[in-house]
Coordinates of C-alpha atoms and ligand atoms in Angstrom, one line a residue:
M1 CA 3.0 -13.7 -4.9
Q2 CA 0.2 -11.1 -5.1
E3 CA -2.8 -11.3 -7.4
S4 CA -2.4 -9.3 -10.5
S5 CA -3.6 -5.7 -9.9
D6 CA -5.7 -5.5 -13.0
K7 CA -7.9 -8.2 -11.6
L8 CA -8.5 -6.5 -8.3
Q9 CA -12.0 -5.1 -8.1
H10 CA -13.6 -2.9 -5.5
R11 CA -14.6 -5.8 -3.3
D12 CA -11.1 -7.3 -3.5
W13 CA -9.6 -4.0 -2.2
L14 CA -12.2 -3.9 0.6
R15 CA -11.4 -7.4 1.6
R16 CA -7.7 -6.7 1.5
S17 CA -8.0 -3.6 3.6
E18 CA -9.8 -5.6 6.3
S19 CA -7.1 -8.2 6.5
L20 CA -4.2 -5.8 6.2
N21 CA -1.5 -6.2 8.8
I22 CA -0.5 -2.7 9.7
E23 CA 2.7 -2.0 11.6
G24 CA 2.8 1.1 13.7
R25 CA 6.1 1.0 15.5
L26 CA 9.2 3.1 14.7
F27 CA 11.9 1.5 12.6
I28 CA 15.3 2.1 14.0
N29 CA 18.6 0.3 13.5
G30 CA 17.1 -2.5 11.4
S31 CA 14.1 -3.3 13.7
Y32 CA 10.7 -2.2 14.8
V33 CA 10.7 -0.6 18.2
E34 CA 8.2 1.3 20.4
A35 CA 8.6 5.0 21.1
K36 CA 10.6 5.5 24.2
S37 CA 7.6 7.2 25.8
G38 CA 5.4 4.3 24.9
A39 CA 2.9 6.9 23.4
R40 CA 0.9 6.2 20.3
F41 CA -1.3 8.4 18.1
E42 CA -4.2 7.5 15.9
S43 CA -4.1 7.5 12.1
L44 CA -7.6 7.9 10.7
N45 CA -9.0 6.8 7.3
P46 CA -10.3 10.1 5.8
A47 CA -12.8 8.3 3.6
T48 CA -14.6 6.8 6.6
G49 CA -13.4 8.7 9.7
E50 CA -12.5 5.3 11.3
V51 CA -9.2 4.6 13.1
L52 CA -6.8 2.8 10.9
A53 CA -3.9 2.3 13.2
A54 CA -2.3 3.4 16.4
V55 CA 1.1 4.7 15.5
A56 CA 4.2 5.1 17.8
R57 CA 4.6 8.7 18.6
G58 CA 8.3 9.4 18.3
G59 CA 9.9 12.3 20.1
A60 CA 13.3 13.8 20.7
A61 CA 14.6 10.6 22.5
D62 CA 13.7 8.4 19.5
I63 CA 15.2 10.9 17.1
D64 CA 18.4 10.7 19.2
L65 CA 18.4 6.9 19.0
A66 CA 17.8 6.9 15.2
V67 CA 20.4 9.5 14.5
A68 CA 22.9 7.6 16.7
S69 CA 22.3 4.4 14.8
A70 CA 22.6 6.3 11.4
K71 CA 25.8 7.9 12.7
E72 CA 27.3 4.6 13.7
A73 CA 26.4 3.2 10.3
W74 CA 28.0 6.2 8.7
R75 CA 31.2 6.1 10.8
D76 CA 32.0 2.4 10.2
G77 CA 31.3 2.8 6.4
R78 CA 29.0 -0.2 6.1
W79 CA 27.1 1.7 3.4
R80 CA 29.3 4.6 2.0
F81 CA 32.3 2.3 1.6
M82 CA 30.3 -0.6 0.0
A83 CA 31.6 -1.1 -3.6
P84 CA 29.4 1.1 -5.8
R85 CA 28.0 -1.8 -7.8
D86 CA 27.1 -3.6 -4.6
R87 CA 25.3 -0.5 -3.4
M88 CA 23.6 -0.3 -6.7
N89 CA 22.5 -3.9 -6.5
V90 CA 20.9 -3.3 -3.1
L91 CA 18.9 -0.4 -4.5
F92 CA 17.9 -2.4 -7.6
R93 CA 16.7 -5.3 -5.5
F94 CA 14.9 -2.7 -3.3
A95 CA 13.1 -1.3 -6.4
D96 CA 12.2 -4.9 -7.5
L97 CA 10.8 -5.8 -4.0
I98 CA 8.8 -2.5 -3.9
E99 CA 7.4 -3.5 -7.3
Q100 CA 6.3 -6.9 -6.0
R101 CA 4.8 -5.3 -2.9
S102 CA 3.2 -2.4 -4.8
E103 CA -0.4 -3.4 -3.9
D104 CA 0.3 -3.4 -0.2
L105 CA 2.1 -0.1 -0.3
A106 CA -0.5 1.5 -2.5
L107 CA -3.3 0.3 -0.2
L108 CA -1.5 1.8 2.8
D109 CA -1.3 5.2 1.2
T110 CA -4.9 5.0 0.0
L111 CA -6.3 4.1 3.4
D112 CA -4.1 6.6 5.2
M113 CA -4.7 9.7 3.2
G114 CA -7.6 8.9 0.8
K115 CA -5.9 8.9 -2.6
P116 CA -7.8 6.8 -5.1
I117 CA -6.3 3.3 -5.3
T118 CA -5.9 3.5 -9.0
D119 CA -3.8 6.6 -8.6
S120 CA -1.7 5.0 -5.8
L121 CA -1.1 2.0 -8.0
T122 CA -0.6 3.6 -11.4
I123 CA 1.0 6.9 -10.5
D124 CA 2.7 6.9 -7.1
L125 CA 4.1 3.4 -7.0
P126 CA 5.6 3.3 -10.5
E127 CA 7.2 6.7 -9.7
V128 CA 8.6 5.4 -6.5
I129 CA 10.1 2.4 -8.3
V130 CA 11.6 4.4 -11.1
T131 CA 13.1 6.9 -8.6
F132 CA 15.1 4.1 -6.9
R133 CA 16.2 2.7 -10.2
Y134 CA 17.2 6.1 -11.6
F135 CA 19.3 7.0 -8.6
A136 CA 20.8 3.4 -8.3
E137 CA 21.9 3.8 -12.0
C138 CA 23.6 7.0 -11.1
I139 CA 25.8 5.6 -8.3
D140 CA 28.9 4.6 -10.3
K141 CA 28.5 7.7 -12.6
L142 CA 29.2 10.1 -9.7
E143 CA 32.7 11.1 -10.8
G144 CA 35.4 13.3 -9.3
L145 CA 38.0 15.3 -11.1
V146 CA 41.7 15.6 -11.5
T147 CA 42.5 19.2 -12.3
N148 CA 45.1 20.7 -14.5
S149 CA 47.4 21.8 -11.7
E150 CA 51.2 22.4 -11.5
T151 CA 53.4 19.5 -12.5
N152 CA 54.8 18.7 -9.1
A153 CA 51.3 18.3 -7.6
L154 CA 48.2 16.1 -8.1
H155 CA 44.9 17.7 -7.3
M156 CA 41.8 15.5 -7.0
I157 CA 38.3 16.7 -6.3
M158 CA 36.1 13.9 -4.9
K159 CA 32.3 13.8 -4.4
E160 CA 31.6 12.5 -1.0
P161 CA 28.3 11.9 0.9
L162 CA 27.4 14.3 3.7
G163 CA 26.8 11.9 6.6
V164 CA 23.4 11.6 8.4
V165 CA 20.6 13.1 6.3
G166 CA 17.3 14.0 8.1
A167 CA 14.3 13.9 5.8
I168 CA 10.9 15.3 6.7
S169 CA 8.1 14.6 4.3
P170 CA 4.4 15.6 3.7
W171 CA 1.3 13.5 3.4
N172 CA 0.1 14.3 -0.1
Y173 CA 2.2 11.6 -1.8
P174 CA 3.3 9.8 1.4
L175 CA 5.6 7.3 -0.2
L176 CA 6.8 9.2 -3.3
M177 CA 7.7 12.5 -1.6
A178 CA 9.7 10.6 1.0
V179 CA 11.4 8.5 -1.7
W180 CA 12.4 11.7 -3.7
K181 CA 14.6 12.4 -0.7
V182 CA 15.6 8.9 0.5
A183 CA 16.6 7.5 -2.8
P184 CA 19.2 10.1 -3.8
A185 CA 20.4 10.4 -0.2
L186 CA 21.1 6.6 0.0
A187 CA 22.5 6.5 -3.6
A188 CA 25.1 9.1 -2.7
G189 CA 26.1 7.0 0.3
N190 CA 24.4 8.8 3.2
C191 CA 22.5 7.3 6.1
V192 CA 19.0 8.5 6.6
V193 CA 16.5 9.3 9.3
L194 CA 13.1 9.9 7.8
K195 CA 10.2 11.6 9.7
P196 CA 7.0 11.1 7.6
S197 CA 3.9 13.2 8.0
E198 CA 1.8 12.2 11.0
K199 CA -1.2 12.4 8.7
A200 CA 0.1 9.5 6.6
P201 CA 2.7 7.6 8.6
L202 CA 2.2 4.0 7.5
S203 CA 3.7 3.2 4.1
C204 CA 7.2 4.5 4.9
L205 CA 7.5 1.9 7.8
L206 CA 6.9 -0.9 5.3
L207 CA 9.5 0.7 3.0
A208 CA 12.2 0.6 5.7
E209 CA 11.4 -3.0 6.4
L210 CA 11.7 -3.9 2.7
F211 CA 15.1 -2.2 2.6
M212 CA 16.3 -4.7 5.2
E213 CA 14.8 -7.6 3.4
V214 CA 17.0 -6.9 0.3
G215 CA 20.2 -6.7 2.3
G216 CA 20.2 -3.0 3.2
P217 CA 22.5 -2.7 6.3
A218 CA 20.9 -1.9 9.7
G219 CA 21.0 1.8 10.7
V220 CA 21.3 3.1 7.1
F221 CA 17.6 3.8 6.7
N222 CA 15.5 4.6 9.8
V223 CA 11.9 5.9 10.1
V224 CA 10.7 7.8 13.1
N225 CA 7.0 8.8 13.0
G226 CA 5.7 11.5 15.2
F227 CA 4.5 15.1 15.2
G228 CA 6.2 18.0 13.5
D229 CA 6.9 20.1 16.5
E230 CA 8.2 17.0 18.4
A231 CA 10.0 14.5 16.2
G232 CA 10.4 16.8 13.2
K233 CA 11.8 19.7 15.3
A234 CA 14.2 17.4 17.1
L235 CA 15.5 16.1 13.8
A236 CA 16.0 19.5 12.3
L237 CA 17.8 20.7 15.5
H238 CA 20.0 17.6 15.8
P239 CA 23.7 18.5 15.9
D240 CA 24.7 15.2 14.2
V241 CA 22.4 15.7 11.2
A242 CA 24.5 17.0 8.3
K243 CA 21.5 18.0 6.1
I244 CA 17.8 18.4 6.5
T245 CA 15.8 17.8 3.4
F246 CA 12.2 19.0 3.8
T247 CA 9.0 18.9 1.7
G248 CA 6.0 20.6 3.2
S249 CA 4.5 24.0 3.7
T250 CA 6.4 27.3 3.2
E251 CA 5.6 28.3 6.8
V252 CA 7.3 25.2 8.3
G253 CA 10.1 25.4 5.7
K254 CA 11.0 28.8 7.1
Q255 CA 11.1 27.3 10.6
I256 CA 13.4 24.6 9.4
M257 CA 15.9 27.2 8.3
I258 CA 15.8 28.7 11.8
Y259 CA 16.4 25.3 13.4
A260 CA 19.4 24.8 11.2
G261 CA 20.8 28.2 12.2
Q262 CA 20.1 27.6 15.9
S263 CA 21.9 24.2 15.8
N264 CA 24.8 23.2 13.6
M265 CA 24.2 25.2 10.4
K266 CA 23.2 22.0 8.7
R267 CA 22.4 22.2 5.0
V268 CA 18.8 22.8 4.3
A269 CA 16.9 21.7 1.2
L270 CA 13.3 23.0 1.0
E271 CA 10.5 22.0 -1.4
T272 CA 7.5 24.0 -0.3
G273 CA 4.2 25.4 -1.4
G274 CA 2.9 26.7 -4.7
K275 CA 0.1 28.6 -6.5
S276 CA 0.8 27.6 -10.0
P277 CA -0.6 29.5 -13.0
Q278 CA -1.9 27.6 -16.1
I279 CA -1.9 30.1 -18.9
F280 CA -4.1 29.7 -22.0
M281 CA -3.5 32.0 -24.9
A282 CA -6.2 32.7 -27.5
D283 CA -4.4 30.8 -30.3
I284 CA -4.7 27.3 -28.8
D285 CA -5.3 24.6 -31.4
D286 CA -7.4 22.2 -29.4
L287 CA -9.3 23.9 -26.5
D288 CA -10.8 20.6 -25.2
Q289 CA -7.4 19.0 -24.9
A290 CA -6.1 22.0 -23.1
V291 CA -9.1 22.0 -20.8
D292 CA -8.5 18.3 -20.0
Y293 CA -5.0 19.0 -18.9
A294 CA -6.2 22.1 -17.0
F295 CA -8.7 20.2 -14.8
A296 CA -6.4 17.3 -14.2
G297 CA -3.8 19.8 -13.1
I298 CA -6.0 21.0 -10.3
F299 CA -8.4 18.1 -9.5
D300 CA -5.9 15.2 -9.4
N301 CA -5.2 14.0 -5.9
A302 CA -8.1 16.2 -4.8
G303 CA -6.0 19.3 -5.5
Q304 CA -3.5 18.3 -2.8
V305 CA -0.5 18.7 -5.1
C306 CA 2.3 21.3 -4.5
N307 CA 2.4 22.2 -8.2
A308 CA -1.4 22.2 -8.5
G309 CA -2.4 24.5 -11.3
S310 CA -4.9 26.4 -9.2
R311 CA -4.8 29.7 -11.1
L312 CA -6.3 29.4 -14.6
L313 CA -5.1 32.5 -16.5
V314 CA -7.3 32.5 -19.6
H315 CA -7.2 34.9 -22.5
Q316 CA -10.4 37.0 -22.6
N317 CA -11.2 35.9 -26.2
I318 CA -11.5 32.3 -25.2
H319 CA -12.7 32.8 -21.6
D320 CA -16.3 31.8 -21.9
A321 CA -15.7 28.8 -24.1
F322 CA -13.0 27.7 -21.7
V323 CA -15.2 27.9 -18.6
E324 CA -18.0 26.1 -20.4
S325 CA -15.8 23.3 -21.6
F326 CA -14.1 23.0 -18.2
A327 CA -17.4 22.8 -16.3
K328 CA -18.8 20.1 -18.6
R329 CA -15.7 18.0 -19.2
S330 CA -14.3 18.0 -15.6
Q331 CA -17.6 17.1 -14.0
A332 CA -17.8 14.1 -16.3
V333 CA -14.4 12.9 -15.0
Y334 CA -14.1 14.0 -11.3
Q335 CA -16.8 12.9 -9.0
P336 CA -16.3 11.9 -5.3
G337 CA -16.1 8.2 -4.7
D338 CA -14.8 5.4 -2.4
P339 CA -11.0 5.5 -2.9
L340 CA -10.9 1.7 -2.8
D341 CA -13.1 1.6 -5.9
P342 CA -10.7 1.4 -8.9
D343 CA -13.1 3.6 -10.9
T344 CA -12.9 6.5 -8.4
T345 CA -11.1 9.6 -9.5
L346 CA -11.7 11.9 -6.5
G347 CA -11.2 10.7 -2.9
P348 CA -11.6 12.6 0.3
V349 CA -9.0 15.2 1.4
V350 CA -6.6 14.2 4.1
T351 CA -8.5 15.1 7.3
K352 CA -11.7 16.6 8.5
E353 CA -9.7 19.6 9.7
H354 CA -8.3 20.1 6.2
Q355 CA -11.8 19.8 4.7
Q356 CA -13.0 22.6 6.9
N357 CA -10.0 24.8 6.0
I358 CA -10.8 24.3 2.3
L359 CA -14.5 25.1 2.9
R360 CA -13.5 28.3 4.7
K361 CA -11.4 29.4 1.8
I362 CA -14.3 28.7 -0.5
A363 CA -16.6 30.8 1.7
L364 CA -14.1 33.6 1.6
G365 CA -13.9 33.4 -2.2
R366 CA -17.7 34.0 -2.3
E367 CA -17.4 36.9 0.2
E368 CA -14.7 38.6 -1.8
G369 CA -16.9 38.6 -4.9
A370 CA -15.8 35.6 -7.0
K371 CA -18.5 33.5 -8.6
I372 CA -18.9 29.8 -8.2
V373 CA -19.4 28.1 -11.5
F374 CA -19.8 24.6 -10.0
G375 CA -19.1 22.8 -6.7
G376 CA -18.4 24.8 -3.7
G377 CA -19.1 22.6 -0.7
A378 CA -18.7 19.3 1.0
A379 CA -19.9 16.1 -0.6
E380 CA -22.6 15.3 2.0
T381 CA -23.5 11.9 0.8
F382 CA -20.0 10.7 1.8
E383 CA -20.2 12.0 5.4
P384 CA -18.4 11.4 7.7
G385 CA -15.7 11.2 5.0
A386 CA -13.7 14.4 4.5
Y387 CA -14.8 15.1 0.9
V388 CA -14.9 18.4 -1.0
K389 CA -16.7 18.7 -4.3
P390 CA -14.5 19.8 -7.2
T391 CA -15.1 23.6 -7.5
L392 CA -14.5 26.2 -10.1
F393 CA -14.6 30.0 -9.4
S394 CA -14.8 32.6 -12.2
G395 CA -14.4 36.4 -11.9
V396 CA -11.4 35.9 -9.7
E397 CA -8.9 38.8 -9.4
N398 CA -5.3 38.1 -8.5
H399 CA -5.4 40.0 -5.2
M400 CA -8.2 37.8 -3.8
T401 CA -7.4 35.1 -1.2
L402 CA -8.4 32.5 -3.8
A403 CA -5.5 33.5 -6.0
R404 CA -3.0 34.2 -3.3
E405 CA -3.2 31.4 -0.8
E406 CA -2.4 27.8 -1.4
I407 CA -5.8 26.1 -0.8
F408 CA -4.5 22.5 -1.3
G409 CA -7.9 21.2 -2.3
P410 CA -9.9 20.7 -5.5
V411 CA -10.6 24.4 -6.1
A412 CA -9.7 26.2 -9.3
S413 CA -10.0 29.9 -10.1
V414 CA -10.3 31.5 -13.5
I415 CA -8.6 34.8 -14.0
P416 CA -9.2 36.5 -17.4
V417 CA -6.1 38.0 -19.1
K418 CA -5.8 40.6 -21.9
D419 CA -2.5 39.7 -23.5
E420 CA 0.9 38.0 -23.1
Q421 CA 2.4 40.6 -20.8
G422 CA -0.8 40.7 -18.7
A423 CA -0.5 36.9 -18.2
I424 CA 3.2 37.1 -17.3
D425 CA 2.5 39.9 -14.8
I426 CA -0.3 38.0 -13.0
A427 CA 1.7 34.7 -13.1
N428 CA 4.6 36.4 -11.4
D429 CA 2.5 38.3 -8.9
S430 CA 2.7 35.6 -6.2
P431 CA 5.1 34.8 -3.4
Y432 CA 5.4 31.3 -4.9
G433 CA 7.2 30.1 -8.0
L434 CA 7.0 26.3 -8.2
A435 CA 5.5 25.6 -11.6
A436 CA 3.5 27.0 -14.5
S437 CA 2.1 26.0 -17.9
V438 CA 1.7 27.9 -21.1
W439 CA -0.6 26.9 -23.9
T440 CA 0.0 28.6 -27.3
K441 CA 0.8 27.3 -30.8
D442 CA 3.3 30.2 -31.3
L443 CA 6.8 29.0 -30.4
K444 CA 8.1 32.6 -29.9
T445 CA 5.3 33.4 -27.4
A446 CA 6.0 30.2 -25.6
M447 CA 9.7 30.9 -25.4
R448 CA 9.2 34.5 -24.2
M449 CA 6.9 33.2 -21.5
V450 CA 9.3 30.4 -20.4
K451 CA 12.0 33.1 -20.0
N452 CA 9.8 35.6 -18.2
I453 CA 7.9 33.4 -15.8
E454 CA 9.4 33.0 -12.4
A455 CA 9.0 29.3 -11.7
G456 CA 11.2 26.2 -11.4
V457 CA 9.2 24.1 -13.7
I458 CA 7.4 25.3 -16.9
W459 CA 5.3 23.1 -19.1
V460 CA 4.5 24.1 -22.7
N461 CA 1.3 22.7 -24.1
C462 CA 1.0 20.1 -21.3
F463 CA 0.9 20.0 -17.5
G464 CA 2.6 17.7 -15.1
D465 CA 4.5 15.8 -17.8
G466 CA 8.1 14.8 -17.2
D467 CA 10.6 12.1 -16.2
M468 CA 13.4 11.5 -13.7
T469 CA 15.8 13.8 -15.6
Q470 CA 13.7 16.8 -14.7
P471 CA 14.8 18.9 -11.7
F472 CA 11.7 19.5 -9.6
G473 CA 11.5 22.5 -7.3
G474 CA 10.7 26.1 -7.0
Y475 CA 11.7 29.7 -7.3
K476 CA 10.9 32.3 -4.6
Q477 CA 9.0 30.9 -1.5
S478 CA 8.4 27.5 -3.2
G479 CA 11.8 26.3 -2.1
N480 CA 15.5 26.5 -2.5
S481 CA 16.3 23.0 -3.9
R482 CA 15.5 20.4 -6.5
D483 CA 14.2 16.9 -6.2
K484 CA 14.7 14.2 -9.0
S485 CA 17.5 14.5 -11.5
M486 CA 21.3 14.5 -11.1
E487 CA 21.0 18.0 -9.5
S488 CA 19.2 16.4 -6.6
L489 CA 21.8 13.6 -6.2
L490 CA 24.6 16.2 -6.2
G491 CA 22.8 18.0 -3.4
Y492 CA 23.5 14.9 -1.1
T493 CA 27.2 15.2 -1.8
Q494 CA 30.0 17.6 -0.9
S495 CA 33.3 18.2 -2.7
K496 CA 36.6 17.2 -1.1
S497 CA 39.8 18.7 -2.6
A498 CA 42.9 16.6 -2.1
W499 CA 46.2 18.2 -3.0
F500 CA 49.2 15.9 -3.2
K501 CA 52.7 17.5 -3.2
L502 CA 54.8 15.2 -5.4
E503 CA 58.2 16.7 -5.0
Ligands
LIG1 P1 3.5 20.6 6.7 O1 4.5 21.7 6.5 O2 2.4 20.8 7.6 O3 4.3 19.3 7.2 C1 5.3 18.7 6.4 C2 6.2 17.9 7.4 O4 6.8 18.8 8.3 C3 5.4 16.9 8.2 O5 6.2 15.7 8.3 C4 5.3 17.6 9.5 O6 5.2 16.7 10.6 C5 6.6 18.3 9.6 N1 6.6 19.5 10.5 C6 5.6 20.3 10.9 N2 6.0 21.2 11.7 C7 7.3 21.0 12.0 C8 8.3 21.6 12.7 N3 8.0 22.7 13.5 N4 9.5 21.2 12.7 C9 9.9 20.1 11.9 N5 9.0 19.5 11.1 C10 7.7 19.9 11.2 O7 3.0 20.3 5.2 P2 1.9 19.2 4.8 O8 0.6 19.7 5.2 O9 2.4 17.8 5.3 O10 2.1 19.2 3.2 C11 1.5 20.1 2.4 C12 2.5 21.1 2.0 O11 3.6 20.5 1.3 C13 1.9 22.1 0.9 O12 2.3 23.4 1.2 C14 2.6 21.6 -0.4 O13 2.7 22.6 -1.3 C15 3.9 21.2 0.1 N6 4.5 20.2 -0.8 C16 5.6 20.7 -1.6 C17 6.1 19.9 -2.6 C18 7.3 20.4 -3.4 O14 7.9 19.5 -4.1 N7 7.5 21.7 -3.5 C19 5.7 18.6 -2.7 C20 4.6 18.1 -1.9 C21 4.1 19.0 -1.0

């Protein structure tokens, strides 16, 4: 039994991190195995720059092995033909065990990619658990249909799983983004090969081990770590993979579509990048409340969020008050700190290389004429950690790099807008369309904006709120699919029509 998390202090987390037993091998067919090549790569802790673990570097041969074991499990029906309530019970027990092991899983994600431990523990892990419970609950509600056909025939339409699902996940929510794929895929009866990000490869290994502990059959859930252009590419090209479900950058997402076309025309589900607008109209009731949502929407997880509200479209009548309140209130909340300190709200970004990318974009913002209101550099006191200070730019125009490219760091840009139509035009002037928010007290304005903004998720008078019933995914180059919700579950099924001639 673990100590209760509300008692764990900074020193307790430090102690735990020193004694943590980290597994780095691949997880294939129910056991840990080395990569066939014997190669390993280093996973670094971005808060300190120290080596955290040496992780097996899976390649095409390991993907072949994992897909073969998933295919075998698929063929003999050990999972898809399990009685629905039995499959549900495995996933419920899985969710319970994840809950019991929350602190270990949270600690792995925090050490691996720098997320504050309080966020791992109170945001990521509860969402992981509810994702498994939600999709487990759906299992025996997946119904087919008998159609109204001619009297001498019986026509049934059944929902069947696809087979072997390949999942490729990013590092920003290492466990949660993987689970948004793995949970519905398993619930629908598929077998899964997961390739986590090489920048945060650890927690998913423990996840696969826990699946076996609760009675999950071998071969049904496999984890192969490795690099994108090695293990990831091999999975996306594999002829025995029926669907590839991907979360990551738009650039790699496009490549995944090519791999599918080059191989077996497997189904492709993409959840990719974003440049979400947060729109603040002049009639907001409570500016401070809106500002609190605004900065959480860009500084949470150090801005490494696909739907990060990085473009602040603020009505010109409230612009100055908004910027002043944002600067004052956000700096009181978000300051760099040790991610293992439960009071920390802003950890490092994922790697030194990513820190340098963000700093380059900040420098470009200055060169293009935007003005830094606060922040704008590395947090030197935390060197060699990969920290970036929370940063606000004003005077941004929508054609500038700051407004067009996904920075994936704690960098917000304020763009003044004249009116509703101006806000809609700027919001839609982006290759992305993942999410948006609208702040107004006028329901008619809100509804017009909801209808006219090209985004898969729109929040009105909030940002980031939601639950498992909410389909999550993008318009345009933010993706072609949805995570969470029944819609996601159905994406891991296919329809079979069975026509019985009765006479
Ligand atoms: P990334 O595209 O670099 O990597 C994502 C995954 O793809 C990793 O596992 C990586 O190893 C793998 N990969 C890389 N090259 C590959 C290749 N050639 N073939 C197959 N696999 C390959 O993205 P990232 O840096 O890990 O994550 C950040 C990106 O993810 C951002 O663009 C962010 O917006 C996006 N994201 C989107 C959502 C969403 O729901 N839309 C959620 C989280 C993150």
